[in-house]
Amino acid sequence: MDLVNALLAETPPKPLPSPRTTAAVGAELRSLHAAGALDLPLPGGGRTAARWAGLAAFGRRDLALARLAEGHTDAVAILAEADRSPAPGALYGVWAAKSGGTGAVLEDGALTGTVRFCSGLSLLERALVAAGDRLVEVDLADPRVRRHPDAWQAVGMDASDSGDVVFDGVPGTLVGPPGWYVARPGFALGGAGVAAVWLGGAAGVLDGVLAYLRDRGEADEHQLAHVGAMHTALSCAEAVLLRAATAEVDALVAGTCRAAAERTAVEVLERALKVTGPTPACRDRRFAQRVADLPVYVRQHHAERDLAALGRTVLGAA
């Protein structure tokens, strides 16, 4: 299976039951874990394209599920890069946000502070938490891990079990030396892997558009032009990721992958509603959820700020 087939196969992945709930997403995540479906090839080992194909397929199926699946597979890859094994049977996340001045702090071997945008609050057993320049593995069963799901008010990604986590002197195990988390080769590979999930989410929106048009039984020339443009945008971004999957992925390559996927997602979202109008967004829960999820998830890309960083890297390389 390659990335192109994962995104553009004739038959989309089987969707989750609708209406989608956190419980249903969690149950499916555990089912996938038990079946070994989250055991993707490790990045950089010669099968990166297959790994990204798996991530894209998760995104195409459901972005809330994909967010949790990607976090687990990223954590497993990080631990492997540190020559460590995950706890048997545990679901993992990577919680590294430092939004609005928040973030975890490591003091005397224990974590304190608030981390935002933590997905899998109630579903996961363990997390890799960034604290300054250190990475710490934490057992989430510790009662000093306090969860605040009410902090997540978004309609998009509402079933991703996300919110704030407050650490109150939580002990953990260090993963790698100081600065290792962001300096390791796998950091760029992980960032490009997220781009594959975004691209899968964009392909899922196109799936919804095509289903709408087929149900109507007709499409005018303007609608067909938008469909052609969406297909082209997806194919171009796929080509960028496929080329990257066979190269050495550094900050420049990862930034290009993320920028290509973000631009494609934005274009697909804009064109999708021009094709369909408001009807499926108001009357089709699954389609409405897709177009609500994607802009929330893809804003992990910081728009012009990330593009400026990419441009700075390009200028330096030149």
Short mmCIF file of C-alpha atoms in Angstrom, two decimals:
data_model
loop_
_atom_site.label_atom_id
_atom_site.label_comp_id
_atom_site.label_asym_id
_atom_site.label_seq_id
_atom_site.Cartn_x
_atom_site.Cartn_y
_atom_site.Cartn_z
CA MET A 1 0.00 0.00 0.00
CA ASP A 2 1.42 3.40 -0.90
CA LEU A 3 0.31 6.88 0.08
CA VAL A 4 -1.53 7.59 -3.16
CA ASN A 5 -3.67 4.48 -2.86
CA ALA A 6 -4.37 5.16 0.81
CA LEU A 7 -5.84 8.53 -0.06
CA LEU A 8 -7.39 8.07 -3.45
CA ALA A 9 -8.61 4.48 -3.50
CA GLU A 10 -12.09 4.08 -4.96
CA THR A 11 -13.50 2.71 -1.71
CA PRO A 12 -13.01 5.02 1.30
CA PRO A 13 -12.31 3.48 4.73
CA LYS A 14 -15.33 2.34 6.72
CA PRO A 15 -16.57 5.34 8.73
CA LEU A 16 -17.23 5.34 12.45
CA PRO A 17 -20.87 5.08 13.59
CA SER A 18 -22.74 8.38 13.52
CA PRO A 19 -23.25 10.38 15.66
CA ARG A 20 -19.64 10.08 16.71
CA THR A 21 -18.87 9.97 20.43
CA THR A 22 -15.70 9.94 22.51
CA ALA A 23 -16.66 6.49 23.79
CA ALA A 24 -16.98 5.15 20.24
CA VAL A 25 -13.65 6.66 19.23
CA GLY A 26 -11.99 5.17 22.31
CA ALA A 27 -13.49 1.74 21.69
CA GLU A 28 -12.30 1.77 18.08
CA LEU A 29 -8.82 2.92 19.12
CA ARG A 30 -8.53 0.03 21.58
CA SER A 31 -9.81 -2.41 18.97
CA LEU A 32 -7.19 -1.21 16.49
CA HIS A 33 -4.49 -1.45 19.15
CA ALA A 34 -5.48 -5.00 20.10
CA ALA A 35 -5.49 -6.03 16.44
CA GLY A 36 -2.02 -4.58 15.84
CA ALA A 37 -3.33 -1.96 13.41
CA LEU A 38 -1.46 0.80 15.28
CA ASP A 39 1.85 -1.03 14.82
CA LEU A 40 3.01 1.04 11.87
CA PRO A 41 6.52 0.80 10.44
CA LEU A 42 8.96 2.98 12.35
CA PRO A 43 9.92 6.20 10.54
CA GLY A 44 13.25 6.34 8.77
CA GLY A 45 13.60 2.57 8.52
CA GLY A 46 12.97 2.28 4.80
CA ARG A 47 9.17 2.00 5.05
CA THR A 48 8.28 5.60 5.82
CA ALA A 49 5.83 5.74 2.91
CA ALA A 50 3.91 2.80 4.33
CA ARG A 51 3.82 4.48 7.74
CA TRP A 52 2.47 7.70 6.28
CA ALA A 53 -0.04 5.72 4.22
CA GLY A 54 -1.39 4.24 7.45
CA LEU A 55 -1.61 7.67 9.07
CA ALA A 56 -3.34 9.11 6.00
CA ALA A 57 -5.88 6.29 6.08
CA PHE A 58 -6.66 7.05 9.74
CA GLY A 59 -7.18 10.70 8.82
CA ARG A 60 -9.40 9.86 5.91
CA ARG A 61 -11.56 7.66 8.11
CA ASP A 62 -12.00 10.03 11.07
CA LEU A 63 -9.77 12.82 12.35
CA ALA A 64 -10.57 12.41 16.05
CA LEU A 65 -9.58 8.77 15.83
CA ALA A 66 -6.56 9.72 13.74
CA ARG A 67 -5.39 12.27 16.29
CA LEU A 68 -5.21 9.59 18.99
CA ALA A 69 -3.75 6.95 16.68
CA GLU A 70 -1.05 9.35 15.46
CA GLY A 71 -0.14 10.34 19.02
CA HIS A 72 0.27 6.71 20.05
CA THR A 73 2.34 5.76 17.02
CA ASP A 74 4.52 8.87 17.46
CA ALA A 75 5.16 7.99 21.11
CA VAL A 76 6.13 4.43 20.17
CA ALA A 77 8.53 5.77 17.53
CA ILE A 78 10.08 8.20 20.03
CA LEU A 79 10.62 5.44 22.57
CA ALA A 80 12.20 3.23 19.89
CA GLU A 81 14.56 6.04 18.96
CA ALA A 82 15.58 6.18 22.63
CA ASP A 83 16.11 2.38 22.64
CA ARG A 84 13.14 1.86 24.94
CA SER A 85 9.98 -0.21 24.70
CA PRO A 86 6.46 0.99 25.48
CA ALA A 87 4.61 -0.43 28.47
CA PRO A 88 2.83 -3.62 27.33
CA GLY A 89 -0.73 -3.00 26.18
CA ALA A 90 -0.66 0.72 27.00
CA LEU A 91 -2.02 3.47 24.78
CA TYR A 92 0.27 6.49 24.62
CA GLY A 93 0.07 10.16 23.74
CA VAL A 94 2.62 12.93 23.23
CA TRP A 95 1.74 16.09 25.16
CA ALA A 96 4.13 18.87 24.26
CA ALA A 97 2.08 22.07 23.80
CA LYS A 98 3.35 25.30 25.33
CA SER A 99 0.43 27.47 24.34
CA GLY A 100 -0.08 30.88 25.93
CA GLY A 101 2.89 30.55 28.26
CA THR A 102 1.70 27.23 29.72
CA GLY A 103 3.70 24.02 29.79
CA ALA A 104 5.09 21.41 32.13
CA VAL A 105 8.14 22.01 34.31
CA LEU A 106 10.44 19.32 35.68
CA GLU A 107 11.52 19.94 39.27
CA ASP A 108 13.40 17.33 41.33
CA GLY A 109 12.25 14.57 39.02
CA ALA A 110 8.56 15.51 39.15
CA LEU A 111 6.30 17.35 36.72
CA THR A 112 4.32 20.45 37.62
CA GLY A 113 2.33 22.90 35.52
CA THR A 114 -0.46 22.95 32.96
CA VAL A 115 -0.31 21.50 29.46
CA ARG A 116 -3.00 22.43 26.94
CA PHE A 117 -4.33 20.53 23.92
CA CYS A 118 -3.79 17.09 25.48
CA SER A 119 -5.76 14.52 23.48
CA GLY A 120 -6.80 11.24 25.05
CA LEU A 121 -7.30 12.61 28.56
CA SER A 122 -9.40 9.71 29.81
CA LEU A 123 -8.48 7.08 27.22
CA LEU A 124 -4.70 6.80 27.49
CA GLU A 125 -2.59 4.97 30.04
CA ARG A 126 0.69 6.80 29.50
CA ALA A 127 2.03 10.00 27.95
CA LEU A 128 5.35 11.48 26.87
CA VAL A 129 5.34 15.03 28.25
CA ALA A 130 7.70 17.80 27.15
CA ALA A 131 9.06 19.79 30.09
CA GLY A 132 11.49 22.49 29.01
CA ASP A 133 14.23 20.67 27.10
CA ARG A 134 13.40 17.29 28.65
CA LEU A 135 10.94 14.57 27.72
CA VAL A 136 9.30 12.59 30.51
CA GLU A 137 7.23 9.40 30.40
CA VAL A 138 4.31 9.56 32.83
CA ASP A 139 1.88 6.98 34.18
CA LEU A 140 -1.50 8.69 33.78
CA ALA A 141 -3.04 6.58 36.55
CA ASP A 142 -1.20 8.79 39.07
CA PRO A 143 -3.85 10.76 41.04
CA ARG A 144 -1.71 13.89 40.79
CA VAL A 145 -2.57 14.06 37.08
CA ARG A 146 -5.65 16.30 37.00
CA ARG A 147 -7.71 16.40 33.82
CA HIS A 148 -9.86 19.30 32.64
CA PRO A 149 -11.89 18.21 29.59
CA ASP A 150 -14.16 21.26 30.03
CA ALA A 151 -11.30 23.40 28.67
CA TRP A 152 -12.01 21.97 25.19
CA GLN A 153 -14.99 23.89 23.79
CA ALA A 154 -14.46 23.28 20.08
CA VAL A 155 -17.10 21.56 17.95
CA GLY A 156 -14.33 20.35 15.66
CA MET A 157 -12.41 17.37 17.07
CA ASP A 158 -14.98 17.19 19.89
CA ALA A 159 -14.56 13.41 20.27
CA SER A 160 -10.76 13.51 20.56
CA ASP A 161 -10.99 13.48 24.38
CA SER A 162 -8.94 16.67 24.55
CA GLY A 163 -8.44 19.35 27.17
CA ASP A 164 -5.97 20.67 29.73
CA VAL A 165 -3.89 18.57 32.12
CA VAL A 166 -2.48 19.90 35.38
CA PHE A 167 0.52 18.05 36.82
CA ASP A 168 0.95 18.42 40.57
CA GLY A 169 4.30 16.87 41.40
CA VAL A 170 3.90 13.83 39.15
CA PRO A 171 6.98 11.57 39.01
CA GLY A 172 8.13 10.32 35.64
CA THR A 173 10.95 8.65 33.74
CA LEU A 174 13.31 10.71 31.63
CA VAL A 175 13.46 9.83 27.93
CA GLY A 176 16.76 10.87 26.39
CA PRO A 177 19.23 13.55 27.53
CA PRO A 178 18.48 17.31 27.68
CA GLY A 179 17.48 18.68 24.28
CA TRP A 180 17.20 15.23 22.73
CA TYR A 181 13.47 15.37 21.98
CA VAL A 182 13.68 18.16 19.38
CA ALA A 183 17.26 17.46 18.19
CA ARG A 184 16.73 13.80 17.25
CA PRO A 185 16.21 12.90 13.54
CA GLY A 186 12.75 11.54 14.25
CA PHE A 187 11.40 14.95 15.27
CA ALA A 188 11.18 16.10 11.65
CA LEU A 189 9.81 12.73 10.55
CA GLY A 190 7.06 12.98 13.15
CA GLY A 191 6.08 16.44 11.95
CA ALA A 192 5.81 15.21 8.38
CA GLY A 193 3.73 12.26 9.56
CA VAL A 194 1.15 14.66 10.98
CA ALA A 195 0.95 16.21 7.50
CA ALA A 196 -0.08 12.79 6.17
CA VAL A 197 -2.97 12.76 8.65
CA TRP A 198 -4.09 16.24 7.53
CA LEU A 199 -3.97 15.12 3.93
CA GLY A 200 -6.06 12.08 4.77
CA GLY A 201 -8.58 14.38 6.46
CA ALA A 202 -8.76 16.51 3.32
CA ALA A 203 -9.33 13.39 1.22
CA GLY A 204 -12.18 12.49 3.58
CA VAL A 205 -13.84 15.84 2.89
CA LEU A 206 -13.59 15.14 -0.84
CA ASP A 207 -15.16 11.72 -0.20
CA GLY A 208 -18.12 13.53 1.34
CA VAL A 209 -18.41 15.89 -1.62
CA LEU A 210 -18.37 13.02 -4.10
CA ALA A 211 -21.00 11.13 -2.09
CA TYR A 212 -23.22 14.22 -2.12
CA LEU A 213 -22.92 14.62 -5.89
CA ARG A 214 -23.58 10.95 -6.55
CA ASP A 215 -26.66 11.03 -4.35
CA ARG A 216 -27.95 14.04 -6.31
CA GLY A 217 -27.27 12.29 -9.57
CA GLU A 218 -25.98 15.40 -11.30
CA ALA A 219 -23.20 18.00 -11.20
CA ASP A 220 -22.81 21.20 -13.17
CA GLU A 221 -19.60 22.44 -14.76
CA HIS A 222 -18.72 24.69 -11.82
CA GLN A 223 -19.05 21.82 -9.36
CA LEU A 224 -16.99 19.55 -11.58
CA ALA A 225 -14.28 22.20 -11.85
CA HIS A 226 -14.04 22.37 -8.05
CA VAL A 227 -13.85 18.58 -7.81
CA GLY A 228 -11.06 18.54 -10.39
CA ALA A 229 -9.18 21.24 -8.48
CA MET A 230 -9.53 19.37 -5.17
CA HIS A 231 -8.28 16.15 -6.74
CA THR A 232 -5.30 17.99 -8.24
CA ALA A 233 -4.41 19.66 -4.94
CA LEU A 234 -4.51 16.34 -3.10
CA SER A 235 -2.41 14.64 -5.78
CA CYS A 236 0.23 17.38 -5.70
CA ALA A 237 0.56 17.24 -1.91
CA GLU A 238 0.72 13.45 -2.08
CA ALA A 239 3.61 13.71 -4.51
CA VAL A 240 5.47 15.99 -2.08
CA LEU A 241 5.04 13.50 0.75
CA LEU A 242 5.94 10.50 -1.39
CA ARG A 243 9.16 12.19 -2.47
CA ALA A 244 9.94 13.09 1.14
CA ALA A 245 9.31 9.53 2.29
CA THR A 246 12.27 8.31 0.24
CA ALA A 247 14.59 11.17 1.25
CA GLU A 248 16.37 12.24 4.41
CA VAL A 249 13.69 14.19 6.26
CA ASP A 250 15.11 17.34 7.84
CA ALA A 251 13.44 20.57 8.95
CA LEU A 252 13.22 21.84 5.36
CA VAL A 253 11.58 18.68 4.03
CA ALA A 254 9.21 18.35 7.00
CA GLY A 255 8.23 22.02 6.77
CA THR A 256 7.51 21.62 3.06
CA CYS A 257 5.32 18.57 3.70
CA ARG A 258 3.37 20.36 6.39
CA ALA A 259 2.93 23.49 4.28
CA ALA A 260 1.76 21.46 1.28
CA ALA A 261 -0.76 19.51 3.35
CA GLU A 262 -2.04 22.64 5.10
CA ARG A 263 -2.52 24.51 1.83
CA THR A 264 -4.34 21.54 0.36
CA ALA A 265 -6.63 21.22 3.38
CA VAL A 266 -7.54 24.91 3.21
CA GLU A 267 -8.28 24.70 -0.51
CA VAL A 268 -10.36 21.53 -0.17
CA LEU A 269 -12.41 23.06 2.65
CA GLU A 270 -13.07 26.22 0.67
CA ARG A 271 -14.07 24.41 -2.49
CA ALA A 272 -16.09 21.68 -0.78
CA LEU A 273 -18.80 24.01 0.48
CA LYS A 274 -18.89 25.83 -2.85
CA VAL A 275 -19.80 22.50 -4.43
CA THR A 276 -22.36 21.38 -1.88
CA GLY A 277 -23.83 24.58 -0.52
CA PRO A 278 -25.20 24.39 3.03
CA THR A 279 -27.34 21.25 2.68
CA PRO A 280 -24.93 18.48 3.75
CA ALA A 281 -23.23 20.74 6.28
CA CYS A 282 -26.64 21.15 7.94
CA ARG A 283 -28.27 17.77 7.29
CA ASP A 284 -25.43 15.23 7.10
CA ARG A 285 -23.74 14.79 10.50
CA ARG A 286 -20.73 12.94 9.16
CA PHE A 287 -20.00 15.53 6.47
CA ALA A 288 -20.53 18.39 8.93
CA GLN A 289 -18.12 16.74 11.35
CA ARG A 290 -15.45 16.37 8.70
CA VAL A 291 -15.56 20.04 7.74
CA ALA A 292 -15.52 21.03 11.42
CA ASP A 293 -12.64 18.72 12.39
CA LEU A 294 -10.17 19.53 9.64
CA PRO A 295 -9.66 23.28 10.26
CA VAL A 296 -9.12 22.64 13.98
CA TYR A 297 -6.58 19.87 13.44
CA VAL A 298 -4.71 21.54 10.60
CA ARG A 299 -4.11 24.65 12.69
CA GLN A 300 -1.27 22.77 14.31
CA HIS A 301 0.38 24.42 11.33
CA HIS A 302 0.95 28.03 12.36
CA ALA A 303 0.14 29.51 8.95
CA GLU A 304 2.37 32.44 7.97
CA ARG A 305 4.60 31.98 11.00
CA ASP A 306 5.53 28.46 9.89
CA LEU A 307 5.82 29.59 6.29
CA ALA A 308 8.23 32.34 7.37
CA ALA A 309 10.34 29.76 9.22
CA LEU A 310 10.30 27.61 6.10
CA GLY A 311 11.34 30.58 3.96
CA ARG A 312 14.18 31.36 6.36
CA THR A 313 15.40 27.76 6.03
CA VAL A 314 15.16 27.93 2.23
CA LEU A 315 17.14 31.18 2.15
CA GLY A 316 19.79 29.74 4.42
CA ALA A 317 20.08 26.59 2.32
CA ALA A 318 20.48 28.68 -0.82
#
